[in-house]
Short mmCIF file of C-alpha atoms in Angstrom, two decimals:
data_model
loop_
_atom_site.label_atom_id
_atom_site.label_comp_id
_atom_site.label_asym_id
_atom_site.label_seq_id
_atom_site.Cartn_x
_atom_site.Cartn_y
_atom_site.Cartn_z
CA UNK R 1 -173.44 -85.41 53.14
CA UNK R 2 -170.17 -84.92 51.34
CA UNK R 3 -167.01 -84.79 53.43
CA UNK R 4 -164.41 -82.37 52.11
CA UNK R 5 -161.86 -79.79 53.12
CA UNK R 6 -159.50 -80.00 56.05
CA UNK R 7 -161.23 -82.01 58.77
CA UNK R 8 -158.36 -82.99 61.05
CA UNK R 9 -157.22 -80.08 63.20
CA UNK R 10 -154.29 -82.16 64.49
CA UNK R 11 -151.02 -81.81 62.58
CA UNK R 12 -148.75 -84.87 62.39
CA UNK R 13 -151.35 -87.10 64.03
CA UNK R 14 -149.60 -90.19 62.66
CA UNK R 15 -146.19 -89.09 64.04
CA UNK R 16 -144.50 -89.44 60.66
CA UNK R 17 -142.39 -86.30 61.17
CA UNK R 18 -139.76 -85.96 63.89
CA UNK R 19 -137.32 -83.27 62.76
CA UNK R 20 -135.78 -82.52 66.16
CA UNK R 21 -134.62 -85.97 67.21
CA UNK R 22 -134.99 -88.24 64.19
CA UNK R 23 -136.86 -90.92 66.16
CA UNK R 24 -134.12 -91.23 68.82
CA UNK R 25 -135.25 -91.92 72.39
CA UNK R 26 -135.34 -88.89 74.67
CA UNK R 27 -135.71 -88.14 78.37
CA UNK R 28 -138.41 -85.44 78.32
CA UNK R 29 -137.54 -82.13 79.93
CA UNK R 30 -139.44 -80.90 82.96
CA UNK R 31 -142.27 -78.40 82.30
CA UNK R 32 -142.69 -79.18 78.62
CA UNK R 33 -140.74 -79.54 75.39
CA UNK R 34 -141.54 -80.63 71.84
CA UNK R 35 -140.47 -84.00 70.42
CA UNK R 36 -142.26 -85.37 67.35
CA UNK R 37 -143.34 -82.30 65.38
CA UNK R 38 -146.25 -80.44 67.03
CA UNK R 39 -146.31 -82.82 70.00
CA UNK R 40 -145.04 -81.87 73.43
CA UNK R 41 -144.67 -83.60 76.77
CA UNK R 42 -145.41 -81.85 80.05
CA UNK R 43 -144.07 -83.41 83.24
CA UNK R 44 -143.47 -82.30 86.79
CA UNK R 45 -140.43 -84.49 87.51
CA UNK R 46 -137.49 -85.55 85.34
CA UNK R 47 -136.19 -89.07 84.75
CA UNK R 48 -139.52 -90.84 85.09
CA UNK R 49 -140.16 -91.98 81.52
CA UNK R 50 -138.60 -91.94 78.05
CA UNK R 51 -140.26 -90.98 74.77
CA UNK R 52 -139.57 -91.43 71.08
CA UNK R 53 -141.19 -91.92 67.70
CA UNK R 54 -141.12 -95.56 66.66
CA UNK R 55 -142.15 -97.86 63.84
CA UNK R 56 -142.43 -100.93 66.06
CA UNK R 57 -145.57 -102.93 66.74
CA UNK R 58 -147.98 -100.72 64.79
CA UNK R 59 -151.73 -101.41 64.35
CA UNK R 60 -151.96 -104.11 61.70
CA UNK R 61 -153.10 -103.07 58.21
CA UNK R 62 -154.23 -99.60 59.30
CA UNK R 63 -151.67 -97.58 57.37
CA UNK R 64 -149.90 -95.90 60.29
CA UNK R 65 -146.13 -96.05 59.73
CA UNK R 66 -145.12 -94.52 63.06
CA UNK R 67 -146.33 -94.05 66.63
CA UNK R 68 -145.28 -92.17 69.73
CA UNK R 69 -143.91 -94.52 72.39
CA UNK R 70 -143.49 -93.76 76.09
CA UNK R 71 -141.89 -96.14 78.58
CA UNK R 72 -141.61 -95.76 82.36
CA UNK R 73 -138.05 -95.77 83.69
CA UNK R 74 -138.76 -94.75 87.30
CA UNK R 75 -142.33 -95.22 88.46
CA UNK R 76 -143.88 -92.48 90.58
CA UNK R 77 -147.29 -92.11 92.23
CA UNK R 78 -148.75 -88.72 91.19
CA UNK R 79 -151.42 -88.95 93.88
CA UNK R 80 -148.78 -88.24 96.51
CA UNK R 81 -148.07 -84.78 95.06
CA UNK R 82 -150.99 -82.39 94.58
CA UNK R 83 -149.47 -80.61 91.60
CA UNK R 84 -147.98 -83.62 89.80
CA UNK R 85 -148.57 -83.76 86.04
CA UNK R 86 -147.50 -86.12 83.25
CA UNK R 87 -149.14 -85.76 79.86
CA UNK R 88 -148.83 -85.70 76.08
CA UNK R 89 -150.21 -82.59 74.41
CA UNK R 90 -150.77 -80.97 71.05
CA UNK R 91 -151.52 -77.23 71.28
CA UNK R 92 -153.59 -76.11 68.27
CA UNK R 93 -153.23 -72.58 66.95
CA UNK R 94 -156.22 -70.33 67.50
CA UNK R 95 -156.63 -69.48 63.82
CA UNK R 96 -157.08 -73.18 63.08
CA UNK R 97 -160.06 -73.61 65.44
CA UNK R 98 -162.25 -70.74 64.21
CA UNK R 99 -164.89 -73.15 62.91
CA UNK R 100 -165.36 -74.75 66.32
CA UNK R 101 -166.85 -71.50 67.66
CA UNK R 102 -165.58 -72.25 71.14
CA UNK R 103 -166.80 -69.99 73.94
CA UNK R 104 -170.11 -69.28 72.19
CA UNK R 105 -173.61 -70.71 72.40
CA UNK R 106 -173.15 -72.14 68.92
CA UNK R 107 -170.03 -74.15 69.71
CA UNK R 108 -169.52 -77.40 67.86
CA UNK R 109 -169.30 -80.94 69.13
CA UNK R 110 -165.73 -82.21 68.92
CA UNK R 111 -164.79 -85.80 68.13
CA UNK R 112 -161.33 -87.19 68.80
CA UNK R 113 -160.18 -90.54 67.47
CA UNK R 114 -156.87 -92.32 67.95
CA UNK R 115 -155.14 -95.69 68.16
CA UNK R 116 -153.61 -96.56 71.52
CA UNK R 117 -151.71 -99.46 73.05
CA UNK R 118 -150.46 -99.90 76.62
CA UNK R 119 -149.12 -102.56 78.93
CA UNK R 120 -151.41 -101.11 81.62
CA UNK R 121 -155.16 -101.65 81.25
CA UNK R 122 -157.83 -99.50 82.84
CA UNK R 123 -159.37 -96.04 82.57
CA UNK R 124 -157.41 -93.28 80.85
CA UNK R 125 -158.19 -89.62 80.24
CA UNK R 126 -158.23 -87.26 77.27
CA UNK R 127 -159.01 -83.57 77.71
CA UNK R 128 -159.46 -80.25 75.96
CA UNK R 129 -158.09 -77.18 77.74
CA UNK R 130 -157.68 -73.54 76.79
CA UNK R 131 -154.53 -71.46 76.53
CA UNK R 132 -154.85 -69.94 80.00
CA UNK R 133 -155.45 -73.32 81.71
CA UNK R 134 -158.66 -72.02 83.27
CA UNK R 135 -161.25 -73.90 81.18
CA UNK R 136 -161.36 -77.64 80.53
CA UNK R 137 -163.46 -80.61 79.45
CA UNK R 138 -162.29 -84.08 80.51
CA UNK R 139 -163.41 -87.43 79.09
CA UNK R 140 -162.46 -91.04 79.68
CA UNK R 141 -161.56 -94.00 77.50
CA UNK R 142 -160.67 -97.56 78.48
CA UNK R 143 -157.81 -99.84 77.49
CA UNK R 144 -159.19 -103.34 77.92
CA UNK R 145 -156.39 -105.56 76.59
CA UNK R 146 -152.74 -105.15 77.53
CA UNK R 147 -150.22 -104.70 74.73
CA UNK R 148 -152.95 -104.65 72.08
CA UNK R 149 -153.74 -101.83 69.67
CA UNK R 150 -157.25 -100.47 70.19
CA UNK R 151 -159.03 -97.71 68.29
CA UNK R 152 -160.81 -95.15 70.47
CA UNK R 153 -163.41 -92.51 69.61
CA UNK R 154 -164.24 -89.84 72.20
CA UNK R 155 -166.84 -87.12 71.61
CA UNK R 156 -166.83 -83.88 73.57
CA UNK R 157 -170.37 -82.52 73.73
CA UNK R 158 -170.98 -78.96 72.59
CA UNK R 159 -170.53 -77.63 76.12
CA UNK R 160 -167.70 -75.17 75.52
CA UNK R 161 -170.06 -72.20 75.57
CA UNK R 162 -167.97 -69.88 77.72
CA UNK R 163 -164.38 -69.14 78.63
CA UNK R 164 -161.58 -67.59 76.60
CA UNK R 165 -160.50 -69.66 73.59
CA UNK R 166 -157.99 -67.77 71.50
CA UNK R 167 -158.57 -67.29 67.77
CA UNK R 168 -155.19 -65.63 67.24
CA UNK R 169 -151.81 -67.21 66.51
CA UNK R 170 -151.69 -68.19 70.19
CA UNK R 171 -152.89 -71.54 71.55
CA UNK R 172 -156.56 -71.98 70.68
CA UNK R 173 -156.99 -75.29 72.46
CA UNK R 174 -154.85 -78.02 73.96
CA UNK R 175 -155.54 -81.69 73.33
CA UNK R 176 -154.14 -83.61 76.30
CA UNK R 177 -153.55 -87.33 76.89
CA UNK R 178 -152.94 -88.13 80.55
CA UNK R 179 -150.07 -90.34 81.66
CA UNK R 180 -150.72 -89.54 85.32
CA UNK R 181 -152.08 -86.66 87.39
CA UNK R 182 -151.98 -85.37 90.94
CA UNK R 183 -155.14 -84.33 92.81
CA UNK R 184 -154.96 -80.74 91.49
CA UNK R 185 -155.37 -81.96 87.91
CA UNK R 186 -158.14 -84.54 88.42
CA UNK R 187 -161.91 -84.16 88.23
CA UNK R 188 -164.98 -86.36 88.65
CA UNK R 189 -167.03 -84.18 86.27
CA UNK R 190 -166.88 -85.64 82.76
CA UNK R 191 -167.85 -84.09 79.42
CA UNK R 192 -168.82 -80.81 81.06
CA UNK R 193 -167.09 -77.45 80.91
CA UNK R 194 -165.21 -76.73 84.11
CA UNK R 195 -162.92 -74.03 85.43
CA UNK R 196 -159.29 -74.56 86.30
CA UNK R 197 -156.76 -76.88 84.69
CA UNK R 198 -157.75 -80.54 85.27
CA UNK R 199 -156.92 -82.88 82.40
CA UNK R 200 -157.55 -86.26 84.08
CA UNK R 201 -160.52 -88.14 85.44
CA UNK R 202 -160.72 -89.15 89.09
CA UNK R 203 -160.69 -92.73 87.74
CA UNK R 204 -157.47 -92.24 85.76
CA UNK R 205 -155.18 -95.28 85.95
CA UNK R 206 -152.02 -93.18 86.52
CA UNK R 207 -149.89 -95.01 83.96
CA UNK R 208 -146.68 -93.40 85.30
CA UNK R 209 -147.06 -95.38 88.54
CA UNK R 210 -146.32 -98.71 86.81
CA UNK R 211 -142.73 -99.91 86.52
CA UNK R 212 -141.56 -100.55 82.94
CA UNK R 213 -144.98 -99.66 81.52
CA UNK R 214 -145.32 -98.77 77.84
CA UNK R 215 -147.78 -96.47 76.06
CA UNK R 216 -148.15 -96.04 72.28
CA UNK R 217 -150.26 -93.44 70.43
CA UNK R 218 -150.97 -92.83 66.73
CA UNK R 219 -153.72 -91.95 64.25
CA UNK R 220 -154.89 -88.92 66.23
CA UNK R 221 -157.65 -86.88 64.64
CA UNK R 222 -159.70 -84.00 66.12
CA UNK R 223 -162.65 -82.73 64.10
CA UNK R 224 -165.93 -80.89 64.44
CA UNK R 225 -169.08 -82.97 64.82
CA UNK R 226 -170.10 -86.25 66.40
CA UNK R 227 -168.78 -88.57 63.68
CA UNK R 228 -165.26 -89.98 63.55
CA UNK R 229 -164.57 -89.79 59.82
CA UNK R 230 -161.78 -91.64 58.04
CA UNK R 231 -158.34 -90.49 59.19
CA UNK R 232 -157.38 -87.59 56.92
CA UNK R 233 -154.22 -88.34 55.00
CA UNK R 234 -152.43 -85.41 53.37
CA UNK R 235 -149.12 -85.39 51.56
CA UNK R 236 -145.91 -85.55 53.54
CA UNK R 237 -144.74 -82.33 51.90
CA UNK R 238 -147.82 -80.41 53.01
CA UNK R 239 -147.48 -81.65 56.58
CA UNK R 240 -143.79 -80.78 56.60
#
């Protein structure tokens, strides 16, 4: 059928806007701050990795002018601290997720696509969590080739049939990309609705535990359904 209207619920998924820091490298604050517009970093300890928007080494011929880059400055093993957390997140406003019908028997499938590149291969995690951090769905994706851009498509089954998912101006859902997680934030149950705040798989590679590691992310799209449609490109002015 025809594809129209606003499909991508992520804003600034290609990281083209960075009004706070103008693409300058930053040492992310503990407990969460925003960097590229709409994107925040949550971390339990300071001085472990740097972050900035970059135009280096982008996926060839894909039309993504910028990416988010993270690089480890002081490796740490999250498994040694139960409550350790290191992640990239975009919180989506509740009024923007009305069509997903989360928390009801008629909830939609959700498909997330993105381009990713890392110096560390292995199993990574992407998750959807609610505002109160008491409902989650965790999925995995794999990076098979070091320092190579790879496109990933992850579908979250229509399992978000309960829990509180705000439809106000508060946080409707959180899209989380794990950079490392302690035992309290890991789960072996994939693509099922769970309670609590895990955002990482038990198989997660724990990127933050690798000295001088790099991680790039761009082209992020979250949409209803099981199909990853073409990345939705809207004008810079509208995004701004």
